[in-house]
Short mmCIF file of C-alpha atoms and ligand atoms in Angstrom, two decimals:
data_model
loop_
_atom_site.label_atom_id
_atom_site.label_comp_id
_atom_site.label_asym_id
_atom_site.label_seq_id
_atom_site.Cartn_x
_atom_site.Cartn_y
_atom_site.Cartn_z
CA UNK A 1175 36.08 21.69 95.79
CA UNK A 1176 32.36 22.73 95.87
CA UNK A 1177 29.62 21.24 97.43
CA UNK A 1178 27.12 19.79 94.85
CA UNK A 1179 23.99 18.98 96.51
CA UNK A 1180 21.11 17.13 95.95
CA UNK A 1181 18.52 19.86 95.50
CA UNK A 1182 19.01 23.42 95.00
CA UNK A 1183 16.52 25.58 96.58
CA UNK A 1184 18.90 28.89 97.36
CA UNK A 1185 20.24 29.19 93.44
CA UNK A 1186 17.09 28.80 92.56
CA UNK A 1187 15.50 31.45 95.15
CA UNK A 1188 18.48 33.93 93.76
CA UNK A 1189 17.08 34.25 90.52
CA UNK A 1190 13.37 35.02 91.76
CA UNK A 1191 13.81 36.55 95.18
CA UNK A 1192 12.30 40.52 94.72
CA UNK A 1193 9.72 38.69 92.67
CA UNK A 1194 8.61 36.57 95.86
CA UNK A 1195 9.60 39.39 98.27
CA UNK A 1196 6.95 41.57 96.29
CA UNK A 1197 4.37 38.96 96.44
CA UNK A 1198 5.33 38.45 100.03
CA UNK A 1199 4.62 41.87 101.27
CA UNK A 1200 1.24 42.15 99.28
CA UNK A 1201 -0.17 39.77 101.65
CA UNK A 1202 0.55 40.98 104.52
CA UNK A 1203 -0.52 44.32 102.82
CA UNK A 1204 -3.71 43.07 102.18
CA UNK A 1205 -3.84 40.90 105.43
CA UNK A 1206 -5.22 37.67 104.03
CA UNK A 1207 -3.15 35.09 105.45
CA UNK A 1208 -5.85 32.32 105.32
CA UNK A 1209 -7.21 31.44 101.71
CA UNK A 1210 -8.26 34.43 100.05
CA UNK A 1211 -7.62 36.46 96.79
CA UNK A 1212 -3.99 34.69 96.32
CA UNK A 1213 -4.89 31.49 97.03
CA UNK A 1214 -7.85 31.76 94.38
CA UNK A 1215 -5.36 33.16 91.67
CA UNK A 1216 -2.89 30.53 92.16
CA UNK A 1217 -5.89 27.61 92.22
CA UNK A 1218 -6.87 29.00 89.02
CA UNK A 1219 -3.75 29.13 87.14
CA UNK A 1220 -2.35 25.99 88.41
CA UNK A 1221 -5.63 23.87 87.23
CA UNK A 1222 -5.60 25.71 83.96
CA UNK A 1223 -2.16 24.26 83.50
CA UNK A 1224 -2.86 20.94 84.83
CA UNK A 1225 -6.24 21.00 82.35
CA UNK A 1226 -8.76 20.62 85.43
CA UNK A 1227 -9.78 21.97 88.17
CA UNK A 1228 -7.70 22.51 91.39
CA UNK A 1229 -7.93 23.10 94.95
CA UNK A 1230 -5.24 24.62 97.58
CA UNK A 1231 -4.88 22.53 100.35
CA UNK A 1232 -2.31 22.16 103.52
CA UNK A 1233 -0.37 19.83 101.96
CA UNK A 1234 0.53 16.54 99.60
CA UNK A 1235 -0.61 14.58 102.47
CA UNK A 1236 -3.70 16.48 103.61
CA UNK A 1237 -4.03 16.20 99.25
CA UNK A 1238 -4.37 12.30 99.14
CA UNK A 1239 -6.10 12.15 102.95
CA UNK A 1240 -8.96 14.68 101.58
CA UNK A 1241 -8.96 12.89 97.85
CA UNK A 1242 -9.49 9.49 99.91
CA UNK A 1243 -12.43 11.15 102.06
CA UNK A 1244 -14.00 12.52 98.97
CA UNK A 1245 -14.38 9.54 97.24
CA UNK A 1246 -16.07 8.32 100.65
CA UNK A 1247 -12.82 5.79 101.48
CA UNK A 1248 -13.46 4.41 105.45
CA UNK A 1249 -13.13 1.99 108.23
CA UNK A 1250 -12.82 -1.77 106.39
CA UNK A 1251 -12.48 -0.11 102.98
CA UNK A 1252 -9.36 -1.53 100.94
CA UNK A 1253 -7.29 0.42 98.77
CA UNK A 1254 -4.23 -0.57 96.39
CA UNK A 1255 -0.83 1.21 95.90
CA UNK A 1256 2.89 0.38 95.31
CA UNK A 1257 5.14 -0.87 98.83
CA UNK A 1258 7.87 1.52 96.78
CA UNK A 1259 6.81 5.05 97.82
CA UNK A 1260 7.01 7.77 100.11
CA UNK A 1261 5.33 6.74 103.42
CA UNK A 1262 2.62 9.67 103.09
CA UNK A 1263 0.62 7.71 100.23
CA UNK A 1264 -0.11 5.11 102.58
CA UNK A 1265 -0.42 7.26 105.91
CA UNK A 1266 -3.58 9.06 104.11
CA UNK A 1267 -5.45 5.53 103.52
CA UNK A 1268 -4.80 4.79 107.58
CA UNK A 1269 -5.84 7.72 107.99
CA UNK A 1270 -9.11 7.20 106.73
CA UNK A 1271 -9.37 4.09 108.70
CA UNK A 1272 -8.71 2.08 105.61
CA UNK A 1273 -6.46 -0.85 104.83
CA UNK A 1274 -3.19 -0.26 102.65
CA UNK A 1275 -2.77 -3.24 100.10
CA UNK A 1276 0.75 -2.76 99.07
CA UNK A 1277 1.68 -4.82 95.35
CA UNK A 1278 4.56 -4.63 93.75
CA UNK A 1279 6.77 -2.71 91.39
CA UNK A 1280 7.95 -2.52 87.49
CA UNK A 1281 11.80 -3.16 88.45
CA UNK A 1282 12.36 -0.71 85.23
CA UNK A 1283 10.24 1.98 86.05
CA UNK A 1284 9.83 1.68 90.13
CA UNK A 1285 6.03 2.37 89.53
CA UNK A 1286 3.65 -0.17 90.41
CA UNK A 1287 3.48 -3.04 88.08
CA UNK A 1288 0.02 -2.83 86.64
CA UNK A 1289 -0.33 -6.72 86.23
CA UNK A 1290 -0.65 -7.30 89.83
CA UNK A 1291 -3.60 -4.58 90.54
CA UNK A 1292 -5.87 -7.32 89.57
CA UNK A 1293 -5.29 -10.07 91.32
CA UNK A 1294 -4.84 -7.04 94.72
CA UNK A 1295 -8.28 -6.50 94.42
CA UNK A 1296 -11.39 -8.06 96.66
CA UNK A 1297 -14.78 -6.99 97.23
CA UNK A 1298 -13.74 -4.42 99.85
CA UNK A 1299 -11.31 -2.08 97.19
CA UNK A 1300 -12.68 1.24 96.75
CA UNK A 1301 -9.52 2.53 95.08
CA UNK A 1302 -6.14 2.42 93.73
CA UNK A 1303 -3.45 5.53 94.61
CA UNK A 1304 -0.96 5.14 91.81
CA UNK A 1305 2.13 7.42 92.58
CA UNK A 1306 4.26 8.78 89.79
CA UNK A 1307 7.49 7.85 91.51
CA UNK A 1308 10.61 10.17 90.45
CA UNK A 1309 8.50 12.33 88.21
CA UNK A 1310 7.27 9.32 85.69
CA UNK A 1311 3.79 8.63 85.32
CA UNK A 1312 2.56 5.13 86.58
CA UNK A 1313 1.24 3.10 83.52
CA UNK A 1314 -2.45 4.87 84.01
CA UNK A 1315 -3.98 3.72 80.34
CA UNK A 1316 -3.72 0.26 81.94
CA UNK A 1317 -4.37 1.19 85.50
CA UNK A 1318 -7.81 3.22 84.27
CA UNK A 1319 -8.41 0.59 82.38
CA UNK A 1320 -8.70 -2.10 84.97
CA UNK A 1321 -10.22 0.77 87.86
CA UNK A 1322 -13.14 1.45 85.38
CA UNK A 1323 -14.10 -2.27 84.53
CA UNK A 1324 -13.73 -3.00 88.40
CA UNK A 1325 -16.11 0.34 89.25
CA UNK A 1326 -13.22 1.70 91.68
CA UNK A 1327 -12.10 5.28 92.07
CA UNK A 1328 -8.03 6.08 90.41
CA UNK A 1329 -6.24 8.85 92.76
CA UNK A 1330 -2.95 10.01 91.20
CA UNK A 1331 0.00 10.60 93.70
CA UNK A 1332 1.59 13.34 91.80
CA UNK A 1333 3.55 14.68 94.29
CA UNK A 1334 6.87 14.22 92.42
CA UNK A 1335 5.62 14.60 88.69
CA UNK A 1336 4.25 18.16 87.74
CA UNK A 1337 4.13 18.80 84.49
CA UNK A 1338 5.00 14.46 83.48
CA UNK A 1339 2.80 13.56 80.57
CA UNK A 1340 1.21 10.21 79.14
CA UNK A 1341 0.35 11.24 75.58
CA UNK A 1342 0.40 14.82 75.64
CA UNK A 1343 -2.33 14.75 79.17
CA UNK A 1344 -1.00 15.96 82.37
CA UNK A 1345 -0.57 13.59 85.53
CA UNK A 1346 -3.53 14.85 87.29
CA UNK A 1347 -5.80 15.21 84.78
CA UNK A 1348 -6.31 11.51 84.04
CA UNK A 1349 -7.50 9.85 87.24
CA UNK A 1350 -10.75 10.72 89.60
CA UNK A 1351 -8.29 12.73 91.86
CA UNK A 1352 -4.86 14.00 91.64
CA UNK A 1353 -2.91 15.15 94.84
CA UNK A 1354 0.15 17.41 94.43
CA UNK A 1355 2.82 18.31 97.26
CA UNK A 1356 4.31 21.89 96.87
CA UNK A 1357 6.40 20.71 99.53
CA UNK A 1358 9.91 23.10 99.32
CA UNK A 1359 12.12 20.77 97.81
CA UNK A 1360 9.49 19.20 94.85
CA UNK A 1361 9.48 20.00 91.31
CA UNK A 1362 7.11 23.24 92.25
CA UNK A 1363 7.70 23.89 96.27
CA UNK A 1364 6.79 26.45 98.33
CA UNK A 1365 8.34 27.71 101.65
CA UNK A 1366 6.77 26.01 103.47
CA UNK A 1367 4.04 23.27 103.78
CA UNK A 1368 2.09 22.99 100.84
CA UNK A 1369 -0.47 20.99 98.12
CA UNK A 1370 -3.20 20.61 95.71
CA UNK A 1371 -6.48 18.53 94.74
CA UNK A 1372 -7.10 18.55 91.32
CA UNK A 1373 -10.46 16.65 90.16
CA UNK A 1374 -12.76 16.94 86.80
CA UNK A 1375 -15.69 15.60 88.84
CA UNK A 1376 -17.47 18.24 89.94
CA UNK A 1377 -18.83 16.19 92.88
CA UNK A 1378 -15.55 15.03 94.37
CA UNK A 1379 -14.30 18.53 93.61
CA UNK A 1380 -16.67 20.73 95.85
CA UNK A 1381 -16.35 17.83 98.58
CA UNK A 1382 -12.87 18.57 98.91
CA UNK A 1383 -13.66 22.15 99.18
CA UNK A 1384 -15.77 21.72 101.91
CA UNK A 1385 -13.61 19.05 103.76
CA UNK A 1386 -10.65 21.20 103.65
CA UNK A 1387 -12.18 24.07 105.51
CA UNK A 1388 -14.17 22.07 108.37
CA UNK A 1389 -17.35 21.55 106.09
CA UNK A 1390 -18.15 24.56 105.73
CA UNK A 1391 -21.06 25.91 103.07
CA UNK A 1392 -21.03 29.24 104.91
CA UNK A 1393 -19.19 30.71 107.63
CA UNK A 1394 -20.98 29.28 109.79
CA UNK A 1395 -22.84 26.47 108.93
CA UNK A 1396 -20.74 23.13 108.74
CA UNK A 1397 -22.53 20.84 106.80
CA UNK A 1398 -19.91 17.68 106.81
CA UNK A 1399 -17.78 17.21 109.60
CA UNK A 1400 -14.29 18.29 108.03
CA UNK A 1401 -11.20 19.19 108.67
CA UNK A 1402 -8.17 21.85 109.01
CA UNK A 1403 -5.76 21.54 105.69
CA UNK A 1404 -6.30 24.94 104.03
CA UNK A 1405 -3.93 26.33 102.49
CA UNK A 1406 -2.11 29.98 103.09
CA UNK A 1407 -2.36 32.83 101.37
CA UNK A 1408 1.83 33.80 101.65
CA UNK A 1409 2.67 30.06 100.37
CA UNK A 1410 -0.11 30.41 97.58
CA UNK A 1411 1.61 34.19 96.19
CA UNK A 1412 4.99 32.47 96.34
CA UNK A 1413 3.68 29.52 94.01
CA UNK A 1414 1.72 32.11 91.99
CA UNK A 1415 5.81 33.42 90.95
CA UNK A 1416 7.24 30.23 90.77
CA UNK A 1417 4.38 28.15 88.67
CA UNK A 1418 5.58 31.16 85.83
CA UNK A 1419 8.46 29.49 85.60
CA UNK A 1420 7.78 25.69 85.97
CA UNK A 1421 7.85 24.59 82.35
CA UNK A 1422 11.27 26.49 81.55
CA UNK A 1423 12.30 24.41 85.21
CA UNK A 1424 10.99 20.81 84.43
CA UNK A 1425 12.76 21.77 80.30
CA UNK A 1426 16.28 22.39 82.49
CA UNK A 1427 15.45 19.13 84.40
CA UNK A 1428 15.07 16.78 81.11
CA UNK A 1429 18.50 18.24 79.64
CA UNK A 1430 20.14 17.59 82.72
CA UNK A 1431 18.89 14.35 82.80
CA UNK A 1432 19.69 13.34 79.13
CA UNK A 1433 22.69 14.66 79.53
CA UNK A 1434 23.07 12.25 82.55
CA UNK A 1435 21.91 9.04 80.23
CA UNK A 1436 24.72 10.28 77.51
CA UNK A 1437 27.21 10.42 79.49
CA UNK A 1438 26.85 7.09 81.58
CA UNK A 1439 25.70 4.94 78.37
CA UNK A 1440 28.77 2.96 77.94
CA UNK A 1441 28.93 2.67 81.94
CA UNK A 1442 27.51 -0.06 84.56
CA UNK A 1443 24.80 1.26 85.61
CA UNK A 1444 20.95 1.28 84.68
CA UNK A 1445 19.67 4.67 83.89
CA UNK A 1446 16.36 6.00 84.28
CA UNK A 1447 13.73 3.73 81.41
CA UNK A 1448 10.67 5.81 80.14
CA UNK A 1449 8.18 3.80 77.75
CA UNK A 1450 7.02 5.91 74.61
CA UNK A 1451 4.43 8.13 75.16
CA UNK A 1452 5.42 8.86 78.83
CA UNK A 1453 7.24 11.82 80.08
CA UNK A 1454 9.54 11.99 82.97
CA UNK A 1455 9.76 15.23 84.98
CA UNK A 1456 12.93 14.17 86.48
CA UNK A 1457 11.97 15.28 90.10
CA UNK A 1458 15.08 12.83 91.12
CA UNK A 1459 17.10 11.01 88.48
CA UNK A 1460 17.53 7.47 89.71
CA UNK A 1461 20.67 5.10 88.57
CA UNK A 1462 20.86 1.61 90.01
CA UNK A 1463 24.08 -0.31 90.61
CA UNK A 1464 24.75 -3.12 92.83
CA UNK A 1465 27.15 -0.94 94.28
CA UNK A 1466 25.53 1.55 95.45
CA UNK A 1467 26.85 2.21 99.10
CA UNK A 1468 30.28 2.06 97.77
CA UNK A 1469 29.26 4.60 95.08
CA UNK A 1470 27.16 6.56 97.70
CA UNK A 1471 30.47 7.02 99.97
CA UNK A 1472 32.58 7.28 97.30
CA UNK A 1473 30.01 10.77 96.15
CA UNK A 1474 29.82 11.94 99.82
CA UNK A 1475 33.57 12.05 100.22
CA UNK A 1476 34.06 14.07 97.31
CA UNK A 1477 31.56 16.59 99.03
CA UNK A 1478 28.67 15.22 96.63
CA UNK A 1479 24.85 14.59 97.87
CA UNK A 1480 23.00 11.91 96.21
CA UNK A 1481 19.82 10.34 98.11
CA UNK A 1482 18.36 6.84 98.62
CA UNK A 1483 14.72 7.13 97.59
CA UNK A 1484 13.58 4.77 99.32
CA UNK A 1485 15.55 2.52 101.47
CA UNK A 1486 13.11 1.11 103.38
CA UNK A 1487 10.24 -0.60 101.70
CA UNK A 1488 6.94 0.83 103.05
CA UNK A 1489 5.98 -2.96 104.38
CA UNK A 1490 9.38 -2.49 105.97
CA UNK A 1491 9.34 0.40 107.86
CA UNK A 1492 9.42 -0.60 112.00
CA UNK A 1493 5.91 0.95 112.50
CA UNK A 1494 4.43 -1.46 109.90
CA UNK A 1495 6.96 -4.17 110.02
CA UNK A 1496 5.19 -6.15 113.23
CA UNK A 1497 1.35 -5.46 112.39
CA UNK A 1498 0.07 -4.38 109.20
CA UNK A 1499 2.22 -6.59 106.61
CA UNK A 1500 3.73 -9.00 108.82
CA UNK A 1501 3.96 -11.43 105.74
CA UNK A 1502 4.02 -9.72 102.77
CA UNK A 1503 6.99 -9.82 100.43
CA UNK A 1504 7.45 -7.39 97.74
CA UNK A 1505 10.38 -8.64 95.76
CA UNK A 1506 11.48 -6.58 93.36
CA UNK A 1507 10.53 -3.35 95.50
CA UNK A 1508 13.41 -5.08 97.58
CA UNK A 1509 15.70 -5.22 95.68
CA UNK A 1510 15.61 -2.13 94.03
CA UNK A 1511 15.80 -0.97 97.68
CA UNK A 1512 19.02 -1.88 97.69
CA UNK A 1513 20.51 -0.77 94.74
CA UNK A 1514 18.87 2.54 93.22
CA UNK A 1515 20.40 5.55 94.07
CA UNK A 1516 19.85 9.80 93.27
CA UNK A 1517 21.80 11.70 92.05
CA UNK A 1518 21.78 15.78 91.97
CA UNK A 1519 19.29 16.92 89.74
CA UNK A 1520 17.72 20.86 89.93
CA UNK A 1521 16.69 23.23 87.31
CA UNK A 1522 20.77 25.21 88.23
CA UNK A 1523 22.86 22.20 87.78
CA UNK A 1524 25.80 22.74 85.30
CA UNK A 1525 27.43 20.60 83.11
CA UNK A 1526 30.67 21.29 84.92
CA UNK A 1527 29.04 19.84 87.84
CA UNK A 1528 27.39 16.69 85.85
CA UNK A 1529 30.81 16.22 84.83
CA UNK A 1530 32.22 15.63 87.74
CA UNK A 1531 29.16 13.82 89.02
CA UNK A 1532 29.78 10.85 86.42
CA UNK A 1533 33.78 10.90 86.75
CA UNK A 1534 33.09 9.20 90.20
CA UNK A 1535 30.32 6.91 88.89
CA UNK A 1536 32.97 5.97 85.88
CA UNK A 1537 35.75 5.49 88.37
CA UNK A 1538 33.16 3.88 91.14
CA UNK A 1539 31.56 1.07 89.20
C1 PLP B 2154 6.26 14.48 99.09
C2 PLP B 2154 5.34 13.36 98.85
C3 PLP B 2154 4.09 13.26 99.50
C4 PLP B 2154 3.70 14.14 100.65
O1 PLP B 2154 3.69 15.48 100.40
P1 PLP B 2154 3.84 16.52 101.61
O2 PLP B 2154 3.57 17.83 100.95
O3 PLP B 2154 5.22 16.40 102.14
O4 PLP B 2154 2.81 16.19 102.62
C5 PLP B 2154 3.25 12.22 99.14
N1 PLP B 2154 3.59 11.33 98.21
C6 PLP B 2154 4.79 11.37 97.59
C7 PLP B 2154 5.11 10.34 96.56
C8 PLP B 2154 5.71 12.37 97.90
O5 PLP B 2154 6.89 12.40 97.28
#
């Protein structure tokens, strides 16, 4: 029997590789490796989708580090996000010398539950970093809403959710920053390390420009003191093929994943919930069952990858677990912890494959 696994990235390399082979060799044709004439093209065309403006940078992480620095987050500065993420939202506020205040999450959407933002914030906040966990936007109408009457900057982790929506805007679009990983295996991935700053303010958005590149206004004249997260010119001509093709992607990604929700309706598990208005980009499609590890052995054994995003609450994690949040408790974030699981999702995914998929959740649970 064949391998399904979780993510893709050869089928999907098949069916675009003399495209990226040709934009491959016109770099190193026209030698610029650092920045440059691809790196412009692709900033352009991925902000004009988006509807704003965006930057290349290194990566998602050197993304939400440089959004952070932009908005001038430092030493003793607090800022707010969600205990269930990936580790590098909260890495970029230590970063800055800032202090992480982890709150809870929505047990049906995994984002963080906008009711508790309020009572999370103290004299010190500067910002909130609301992460659009699995490709669904974090409730932002309410989020903006309580960032504007409290005079505090919104960053959007979008590094899962190109292309998700809240009425018809893009994640990205909505909050003072948005960061975006290109990282290989996300919705649009390079080969290789890669991100993007997108910002309406003009302000924010040429600070980023100059932080990325060591603070530079000229060549040589450094006017901030900045730092090394460009990004490169070969991963910026591979994005320029693949962003062509993003919408009919993240459109292969939603039937896959209603397909999914069809097929497991009358079963025991809780499927992904998106409130009206919102779209969901599907960058993992998360089912929850309280038995998960037998399900997750049960997939494995019948050579099937499915993921645990995450198992290990941030406030969890052994480099946090001892210092930063020795008494915190994040409840639900917990919990889900313990019982969400991913499944195979990518753009190639058959229904052969989905099939077989939701046999062993059917036979499982
Ligand atoms: C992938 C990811 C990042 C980090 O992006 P990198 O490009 O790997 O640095 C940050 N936040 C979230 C939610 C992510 O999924």
């Amino acid at each position: 029997m064949n391998k399904i696994p979780l993510v893709n990235l050869g089928a999907q390399y098949k069916s675009i590789c003399s495209e990226v082979q040709m934009a491959i060799q016109r770099v190193l044709d026209n030698g610029s490796f650092i920045q440059g004439p691809e790196v412009k093209a692709f900033e352009e065309s991925f902000g004009e989708l988006i509807g704003t403006n965006a930057l290349g940078v290194a990566s998602g992480t050197a993304a939400l580090f440089l959004g952070l620095k932009a908005i001038g987050v430092g030493p003793g500065d607090e800022v707010i996000t969600t205990g269930h993420t990936f580790i590098a939202t909260v890495e970029a506020i230590e970063q800055c010398g800032a202090i992480p205040i982890l709150v809870d999450i929505d047990p049906k959407t995994y984002n963080i539950n906008a009711d508790l933002i309020e009572t999370a914030i103290s004299p010190k906040t500067k910002a909130v970093i609301a992460v659009h966990l699995y490709g669904l936007p974090a409730n932002l109408f309410q989020i903006k809403e309580i960032c504007d009457r409290h005079k505090i900057h919104l960053i959007e982790d979008a590094a899962q959710a190109h292309l998700a929506k809240i009425e018809k805007k893009y994640v990205g679009s909505i909050g003072d920053v948005g960061c975006f990983s290109f990282y290989p295996g996300k919705n649009l991935g390079a080969y290789g390390d890669a991100g993007a700053v997108t910002s309406s303010e003009p302000k924010i958005f040429e600070m980023i420009r100059m932080l990325r590149d060591h603070g530079r206004t000229t060549k040589y004249e450094h006017q901030y003191w900045g730092f090394g997260e460009r990004l490169d010119g070969i991963q910026a001509a591979i994005l320029g093929v693949k962003i062509k093709h993003l919408k009919s992607w993240t459109q292969k990604r939603q039937e896959h994943a209603s397909n999914y929700t069809k097929m497991l309706k009358n079963v025991d598990v809780i499927t992904p919930f998106v409130p009206g208005g919102f779209e969901h980009v599907y960058h993992l499609y998360v089912i929850r069952t309280k038995k998960r590890d037998l399900l997750l052995s049960k997939l494995k054994s019948q050579e099937i990858e499915a993921g645990i995003h995450y198992p290990i609450p941030i406030h969890m994690q052994p480099c946090y677990i001892n210092s930063k949040f020795p008494k915190i408790s994040l409840p639900e974030t917990e919990k889900a912890a313990k019982e969400i699981l991913s499944i195979p999702i990518y753009p190639e995914l058959t229904l052969e494959e989905q099939t077989r998929i939701v046999n062993i959740i059917k036979e499982t649970v």
